[in-house]
Amino acid sequence: MTTRKFTPIMKRGPRLSPGEINVIPPDDLGVDIPPSGMQKALPWVLGGCMLGMIAIMIFSGVRQLSPYMFMMPLMMVMGAVGLVASGGSGGKKVPEINSDRKEYLRYLAGLRTRVTSSAAAQVTFFNYHAPHPDDLLSVIGTHRQWSRASTADFYAAARIGIGSEPAVDRLLKPAVGGDLAGPAGAPQAHLEPVSHMWVTKFLRTHGLIHDCPKLVQLRTFPTIALGGDPDGAAGLLTAMICHLAVFHPPDLLQIRVLTDDPEDPRWAWLKWLPHVAHQSDTDAAGHTRMIFTRPDGLSDLAARGPHTADATPNGPYVVVIDLSGGKAGFPADGRAGVTVITLGNHRSAYRIRVDADGTADDRLPNQTFRLVASQVDTMTAGQAQRVARKLAGWSITGTIIDKSTRVQKKVATEWHEIVGAQSVEEVTPARWRMFTDTDRDRLRIPFGHELKTGDVMYLDIKEGAEFGAGPHGMLIGTTGSGKSEFLRTLILSLAATHHPDQINLLLTDFKGGSTFLGMEKLPHTAAVVTNMEEEAELVSRMGEVLSGELDRRQSILRQAGIQVGAAGALSGVAEYEKHRERGADLPPLPTLFVVVDEFAELLQNHPDFIGLFDRICRVGRSLRVHLLLATQSLNTGGTRIDKLEPNLTYRIALRTTSSAESKAVIGTPEAQYISNKESGVGFLRVGMEDPVKFQSVYTGNPYVPVVAAAGDTMHRGPRPTRRCGSTGSPQPRSWMRRWRNDDRIRAEGAP
């Protein structure tokens, strides 16, 4: 069977910003305090005193009454009236209460706009990550297929239907700190009654989001039972499996099936899912299917430790679909990285009961059933088969071609052929070319052939503005993957096609020295630095030399700018070469290709080197200092290389030990599935393009000289002298010291 390669694109989609809203309570009217006896009697006492004073004035014989004499009684009357009107309390008046009520209702109206907008965003968010089962077919083949990474929020989560969910913006009760508002939520007493009624209604209305997709996080429960109505439970399980298969790649989610009848028409569609296929075991029909009739097929899972809720598994998460009525036989505490879903009313850590009316209830241990979904999802076997058969047309590991019909196309099988020579003897300095600066073949290195088409593969280390894939890149390959051989092939191809005046090599190996053994004899090699693991002094010297070379090139550009009459320093080596081609008397300034093998171990022991690599990545583009970082593993001992990654424009992955490392380098887990027999096979990814699978050529065969026939003579010219440009003048010594002494570094000459 032939499948198409699918490269997952991990996109987060719509996002939510959870928060808390503290609802401001309405004004507290307080408790009405009844007046005391003194307060009740005071108006009558004042009234009696006033009448008594008037009577004394009349009957005392005063013949002429002055208006000033009535001032005291009038003041007493006014005080009594005011006391009666106020009732003796300090509460608010009716107009003031009405004004506050209107202001609070306007506050609730503004708050309602915010929470309704948040509710709509929440429903959109869940509909994106958990679409209706009828929409799953349209997701296949888009960037949303297999887009759920192991670190995603909904990893190993399956949709079960729609229901009520707490609002993402949590509404907190007024004057009750930290308590969530629910259907029974109510503010405290003594609040203004009308405002009190409306805030209570507001909390009950907006505390929950209705008709929102509901998901079950499988990692939380070791066992799940789907019971109730048999047809409804079967339809729900079908929808859950399809949802998991559409959004989770097969390398992160594995599905195993235990059934008494593998040919049951209700579940026969499961065999089409890529998640059911074994990653390595094959038979005459291809990859074996993990559909078992006996629990023996789950024995490797039973040997795991106990289940831990919400733990991130080391490998793919395993979902066991038990259609046999609970014969899986897993213990109550479950197994790590495994969730068993049993069809039927069985005891489990989490139970879902599907009712005949389309609703569903759930129950945790020692609790009662509660409504979990107002409308449960369902899919028929026919719908599931269409989804599964469409998924079967894709593979996470690339194109799979049946071995009986596989045709391996190659245009070249030997290294000398990909560099354009008829034999190894023809690879001589006479083949060196002085490329013009605008030549597309400059720094374009052949290293193998594409497996799909057989075309020669090239690594163009020029920068993107010069239509290349560089200037900097990363190579990863575990032990036995062919990493060292790939580096040797790359360096030999570069040295066989380019003049030493155009390219210089700085080869460093932090651990060991066999990778670049013999490369110090190449005229292109400025230095070979090896076995630095036990020599900290050598590491610091290499850092100083690299930093000095960057400074030297910047100084050369400044001096060249003065020499050619530019306003300032030249912008880069590209402008420098333009002036040379126009006849300026400037010495050659070769491109420096720096290869650092085992850079991850280098950063483990010397984390400060990340600063030097960062500087090379930033300024090396204009100075034509190209960097290739190679390693067996991305374990850098905690040193972050995030700031380097945007400048590593090409990535090469040979066989890796995990899918995480493969994804970190080329964006897909494909490099993990390269077999041990495929040494030198890998993937090249340039920018955001799809990875291209290749086979690098092998240069490690012993050299066997060509024996001349009788009467013929083999002409071997003298060993060429390294020359500079086309003038034939001897090339000056390199800007660096040439170091050789097996695994030690020794200076041969001064710059």
PDB file of N, CA, C and O in Angstrom, residues 13-16 116-131 144 209 211-213:
ATOM      1  N   GLY A  13      -4.341  27.593  17.300  1.00  0.00           N
ATOM      2  CA  GLY A  13      -5.686  28.026  16.991  1.00  0.00           C
ATOM      3  C   GLY A  13      -6.154  29.139  17.906  1.00  0.00           C
ATOM      4  O   GLY A  13      -5.345  29.871  18.493  1.00  0.00           O
ATOM      5  N   PRO A  14      -7.480  29.316  18.063  1.00  0.00           N
ATOM      6  CA  PRO A  14      -7.980  30.372  18.953  1.00  0.00           C
ATOM      7  C   PRO A  14      -7.480  30.163  20.381  1.00  0.00           C
ATOM      8  O   PRO A  14      -7.277  29.048  20.841  1.00  0.00           O
ATOM      9  N   ARG A  15      -7.282  31.254  21.072  1.00  0.00           N
ATOM     10  CA  ARG A  15      -6.770  31.193  22.429  1.00  0.00           C
ATOM     11  C   ARG A  15      -7.749  31.843  23.396  1.00  0.00           C
ATOM     12  O   ARG A  15      -8.560  32.675  23.020  1.00  0.00           O
ATOM     13  N   LEU A  16      -7.651  31.444  24.644  1.00  0.00           N
ATOM     14  CA  LEU A  16      -8.442  32.014  25.713  1.00  0.00           C
ATOM     15  C   LEU A  16      -7.531  32.678  26.733  1.00  0.00           C
ATOM     16  O   LEU A  16      -6.389  32.262  26.913  1.00  0.00           O
ATOM     17  N   THR A 116     -20.576  38.248  27.910  1.00  0.00           N
ATOM     18  CA  THR A 116     -21.151  37.606  26.726  1.00  0.00           C
ATOM     19  C   THR A 116     -20.114  37.468  25.616  1.00  0.00           C
ATOM     20  O   THR A 116     -20.079  36.464  24.898  1.00  0.00           O
ATOM     21  N   SER A 117     -19.253  38.480  25.449  1.00  0.00           N
ATOM     22  CA  SER A 117     -18.175  38.376  24.481  1.00  0.00           C
ATOM     23  C   SER A 117     -17.199  37.273  24.865  1.00  0.00           C
ATOM     24  O   SER A 117     -16.738  36.505  24.017  1.00  0.00           O
ATOM     25  N   SER A 118     -16.875  37.163  26.148  1.00  0.00           N
ATOM     26  CA  SER A 118     -16.007  36.100  26.617  1.00  0.00           C
ATOM     27  C   SER A 118     -16.645  34.742  26.425  1.00  0.00           C
ATOM     28  O   SER A 118     -15.973  33.770  26.057  1.00  0.00           O
ATOM     29  N   ALA A 119     -17.948  34.631  26.633  1.00  0.00           N
ATOM     30  CA  ALA A 119     -18.646  33.363  26.437  1.00  0.00           C
ATOM     31  C   ALA A 119     -18.624  32.931  24.971  1.00  0.00           C
ATOM     32  O   ALA A 119     -18.421  31.757  24.657  1.00  0.00           O
ATOM     33  N   ALA A 120     -18.828  33.887  24.063  1.00  0.00           N
ATOM     34  CA  ALA A 120     -18.774  33.560  22.633  1.00  0.00           C
ATOM     35  C   ALA A 120     -17.385  33.094  22.227  1.00  0.00           C
ATOM     36  O   ALA A 120     -17.231  32.134  21.452  1.00  0.00           O
ATOM     37  N   ALA A 121     -16.335  33.748  22.754  1.00  0.00           N
ATOM     38  CA  ALA A 121     -14.964  33.320  22.462  1.00  0.00           C
ATOM     39  C   ALA A 121     -14.683  31.939  23.024  1.00  0.00           C
ATOM     40  O   ALA A 121     -13.972  31.131  22.418  1.00  0.00           O
ATOM     41  N   GLN A 122     -15.258  31.620  24.171  1.00  0.00           N
ATOM     42  CA  GLN A 122     -15.064  30.311  24.777  1.00  0.00           C
ATOM     43  C   GLN A 122     -15.718  29.218  23.934  1.00  0.00           C
ATOM     44  O   GLN A 122     -15.115  28.156  23.711  1.00  0.00           O
ATOM     45  N   VAL A 123     -16.914  29.453  23.454  1.00  0.00           N
ATOM     46  CA  VAL A 123     -17.579  28.471  22.602  1.00  0.00           C
ATOM     47  C   VAL A 123     -16.818  28.283  21.298  1.00  0.00           C
ATOM     48  O   VAL A 123     -16.645  27.157  20.808  1.00  0.00           O
ATOM     49  N   THR A 124     -16.317  29.378  20.705  1.00  0.00           N
ATOM     50  CA  THR A 124     -15.520  29.287  19.479  1.00  0.00           C
ATOM     51  C   THR A 124     -14.243  28.486  19.717  1.00  0.00           C
ATOM     52  O   THR A 124     -13.830  27.665  18.891  1.00  0.00           O
ATOM     53  N   PHE A 125     -13.615  28.721  20.848  1.00  0.00           N
ATOM     54  CA  PHE A 125     -12.388  28.010  21.199  1.00  0.00           C
ATOM     55  C   PHE A 125     -12.623  26.511  21.279  1.00  0.00           C
ATOM     56  O   PHE A 125     -11.885  25.716  20.690  1.00  0.00           O
ATOM     57  N   PHE A 126     -13.656  26.085  21.989  1.00  0.00           N
ATOM     58  CA  PHE A 126     -13.923  24.663  22.142  1.00  0.00           C
ATOM     59  C   PHE A 126     -14.434  24.035  20.841  1.00  0.00           C
ATOM     60  O   PHE A 126     -14.139  22.875  20.560  1.00  0.00           O
ATOM     61  N   ASN A 127     -15.194  24.784  20.050  1.00  0.00           N
ATOM     62  CA  ASN A 127     -15.642  24.250  18.763  1.00  0.00           C
ATOM     63  C   ASN A 127     -14.474  24.037  17.803  1.00  0.00           C
ATOM     64  O   ASN A 127     -14.525  23.144  16.946  1.00  0.00           O
ATOM     65  N   TYR A 128     -13.422  24.848  17.931  1.00  0.00           N
ATOM     66  CA  TYR A 128     -12.242  24.679  17.080  1.00  0.00           C
ATOM     67  C   TYR A 128     -11.471  23.426  17.472  1.00  0.00           C
ATOM     68  O   TYR A 128     -11.084  22.634  16.606  1.00  0.00           O
ATOM     69  N   HIS A 129     -11.218  23.254  18.749  1.00  0.00           N
ATOM     70  CA  HIS A 129     -10.430  22.120  19.210  1.00  0.00           C
ATOM     71  C   HIS A 129     -11.255  20.843  19.364  1.00  0.00           C
ATOM     72  O   HIS A 129     -10.671  19.751  19.400  1.00  0.00           O
ATOM     73  N   ALA A 130     -12.547  20.954  19.441  1.00  0.00           N
ATOM     74  CA  ALA A 130     -13.417  19.787  19.589  1.00  0.00           C
ATOM     75  C   ALA A 130     -14.633  19.961  18.706  1.00  0.00           C
ATOM     76  O   ALA A 130     -15.738  20.214  19.192  1.00  0.00           O
ATOM     77  N   PRO A 131     -14.481  19.850  17.378  1.00  0.00           N
ATOM     78  CA  PRO A 131     -15.611  20.057  16.470  1.00  0.00           C
ATOM     79  C   PRO A 131     -16.623  18.923  16.554  1.00  0.00           C
ATOM     80  O   PRO A 131     -16.351  17.850  17.110  1.00  0.00           O
ATOM     81  N   ARG A 144      -4.998  21.095  10.577  1.00  0.00           N
ATOM     82  CA  ARG A 144      -5.529  20.707  11.882  1.00  0.00           C
ATOM     83  C   ARG A 144      -5.411  19.204  12.127  1.00  0.00           C
ATOM     84  O   ARG A 144      -5.482  18.761  13.272  1.00  0.00           O
ATOM     85  N   ILE A 209     -21.670  28.527  30.856  1.00  0.00           N
ATOM     86  CA  ILE A 209     -21.796  28.642  29.406  1.00  0.00           C
ATOM     87  C   ILE A 209     -22.528  27.402  28.919  1.00  0.00           C
ATOM     88  O   ILE A 209     -22.052  26.279  29.118  1.00  0.00           O
ATOM     89  N   ASP A 211     -24.451  24.873  26.025  1.00  0.00           N
ATOM     90  CA  ASP A 211     -24.221  24.351  24.670  1.00  0.00           C
ATOM     91  C   ASP A 211     -22.751  24.486  24.264  1.00  0.00           C
ATOM     92  O   ASP A 211     -22.425  24.857  23.133  1.00  0.00           O
ATOM     93  N   CYS A 212     -21.875  24.196  25.206  1.00  0.00           N
ATOM     94  CA  CYS A 212     -20.430  24.246  24.964  1.00  0.00           C
ATOM     95  C   CYS A 212     -19.907  22.820  24.818  1.00  0.00           C
ATOM     96  O   CYS A 212     -20.331  21.916  25.548  1.00  0.00           O
ATOM     97  N   PRO A 213     -18.996  22.564  23.857  1.00  0.00           N
ATOM     98  CA  PRO A 213     -18.438  21.217  23.726  1.00  0.00           C
ATOM     99  C   PRO A 213     -17.809  20.725  25.023  1.00  0.00           C
ATOM    100  O   PRO A 213     -17.094  21.464  25.699  1.00  0.00           O
TER     101      PRO A 213
END
